[in-house]
Amino acid sequence: MIDLYTWKTSNGRKATIMLEECGLEYVLHGIDIGAGDQFTREYLTINPNGKIPAIVDREGPDGAPYTVIESGAILMCLAEKTSLFMPRGMAARYEVVQ
């Protein structure tokens, strides 16, 4: 299970779309950036940068919870976790990254 902390922005939607496309179960936590939710003590323990989105994969590497911040890093992490959307070959892989 993955906890997704996001809001209705283009970067926030990227993480939501990727979770849906990967077929992963997740819990959505709305972080209202207009109300300043990204600056609460609770959220800053997840993402010290105070930005959305962020995920906490409860079953991360070695089965331990794992936090990923920044939309691009989240997309890459989910692609690798599911072996979807990220080719193994270097040239094809960097085509996707670009």
Short mmCIF file of C-alpha atoms in Angstrom, two decimals:
data_model
loop_
_atom_site.label_atom_id
_atom_site.label_comp_id
_atom_site.label_asym_id
_atom_site.label_seq_id
_atom_site.Cartn_x
_atom_site.Cartn_y
_atom_site.Cartn_z
CA MET A 1 0.00 0.00 0.00
CA ILE A 2 1.20 3.47 -0.87
CA ASP A 3 0.25 6.74 0.80
CA LEU A 4 0.02 9.57 -1.74
CA TYR A 5 0.21 13.13 -0.48
CA THR A 6 -0.88 15.52 -3.21
CA TRP A 7 -3.14 18.31 -4.39
CA LYS A 8 -4.90 19.36 -7.60
CA THR A 9 -1.87 20.58 -9.54
CA SER A 10 -0.23 19.26 -12.69
CA ASN A 11 2.65 17.71 -10.74
CA GLY A 12 0.26 16.31 -8.17
CA ARG A 13 -1.85 14.68 -10.85
CA LYS A 14 1.18 12.97 -12.42
CA ALA A 15 1.68 10.80 -9.34
CA THR A 16 -2.03 9.96 -9.16
CA ILE A 17 -2.17 8.98 -12.82
CA MET A 18 0.94 6.82 -12.50
CA LEU A 19 -0.43 4.97 -9.49
CA GLU A 20 -3.62 4.26 -11.45
CA GLU A 21 -1.71 3.17 -14.58
CA CYS A 22 0.49 0.85 -12.51
CA GLY A 23 -2.55 -0.67 -10.79
CA LEU A 24 -1.13 -0.04 -7.34
CA GLU A 25 -3.29 0.35 -4.26
CA TYR A 26 -2.93 3.70 -2.58
CA VAL A 27 -4.50 5.99 -0.02
CA LEU A 28 -4.94 9.60 -1.13
CA HIS A 29 -4.10 12.32 1.38
CA GLY A 30 -5.12 15.78 0.21
CA ILE A 31 -2.55 18.46 0.99
CA ASP A 32 -4.35 21.76 0.40
CA ILE A 33 -1.49 23.99 -0.69
CA GLY A 34 -3.81 27.01 -0.75
CA ALA A 35 -4.45 26.53 2.96
CA GLY A 36 -0.77 25.91 3.75
CA ASP A 37 -1.14 22.20 4.60
CA GLN A 38 2.29 21.56 3.07
CA PHE A 39 3.86 23.49 5.95
CA THR A 40 2.31 21.52 8.81
CA ARG A 41 4.70 19.71 11.13
CA GLU A 42 3.15 16.38 10.14
CA TYR A 43 3.68 16.91 6.42
CA LEU A 44 7.17 18.36 6.82
CA THR A 45 8.22 15.06 8.46
CA ILE A 46 7.28 13.38 5.16
CA ASN A 47 8.69 16.06 2.85
CA PRO A 48 11.02 18.59 4.48
CA ASN A 49 10.86 20.67 1.26
CA GLY A 50 7.18 21.38 1.92
CA LYS A 51 6.13 20.56 -1.64
CA ILE A 52 3.71 18.10 -3.19
CA PRO A 53 3.56 15.33 -4.26
CA ALA A 54 5.15 12.79 -1.96
CA ILE A 55 4.59 9.08 -1.50
CA VAL A 56 5.30 6.71 1.32
CA ASP A 57 5.52 3.13 0.07
CA ARG A 58 4.64 1.04 3.11
CA GLU A 59 6.32 -1.93 1.41
CA GLY A 60 9.44 -0.24 0.08
CA PRO A 61 12.90 -1.74 -0.36
CA ASP A 62 13.50 -4.66 2.01
CA GLY A 63 9.86 -4.36 3.11
CA ALA A 64 10.46 -1.14 5.05
CA PRO A 65 8.50 2.09 4.51
CA TYR A 66 10.16 4.28 1.90
CA THR A 67 9.46 7.95 1.14
CA VAL A 68 9.90 9.48 -2.31
CA ILE A 69 9.44 13.19 -3.07
CA GLU A 70 9.39 15.16 -6.35
CA SER A 71 7.06 14.06 -9.15
CA GLY A 72 9.79 12.85 -11.54
CA ALA A 73 11.40 10.69 -8.87
CA ILE A 74 7.99 9.28 -7.92
CA LEU A 75 7.25 8.34 -11.54
CA MET A 76 10.60 6.58 -11.89
CA CYS A 77 10.24 4.79 -8.54
CA LEU A 78 6.78 3.46 -9.40
CA ALA A 79 7.91 2.39 -12.88
CA GLU A 80 10.78 0.42 -11.39
CA LYS A 81 8.64 -1.03 -8.59
CA THR A 82 6.14 -2.45 -11.08
CA SER A 83 8.54 -3.13 -13.99
CA LEU A 84 6.23 -1.05 -16.18
CA PHE A 85 7.01 1.88 -18.48
CA MET A 86 10.79 1.76 -17.91
CA PRO A 87 12.81 -0.25 -20.43
CA ARG A 88 15.93 -2.12 -19.32
CA GLY A 89 18.16 -1.06 -22.22
CA MET A 90 20.15 2.10 -21.60
CA ALA A 91 19.20 3.95 -24.81
CA ALA A 92 15.49 3.18 -24.46
CA ARG A 93 15.58 3.91 -20.72
CA TYR A 94 17.03 7.39 -21.21
CA GLU A 95 14.56 8.06 -23.99
CA VAL A 96 11.84 7.56 -21.37
CA VAL A 97 13.67 9.64 -18.76
CA GLN A 98 13.93 12.53 -21.19
#
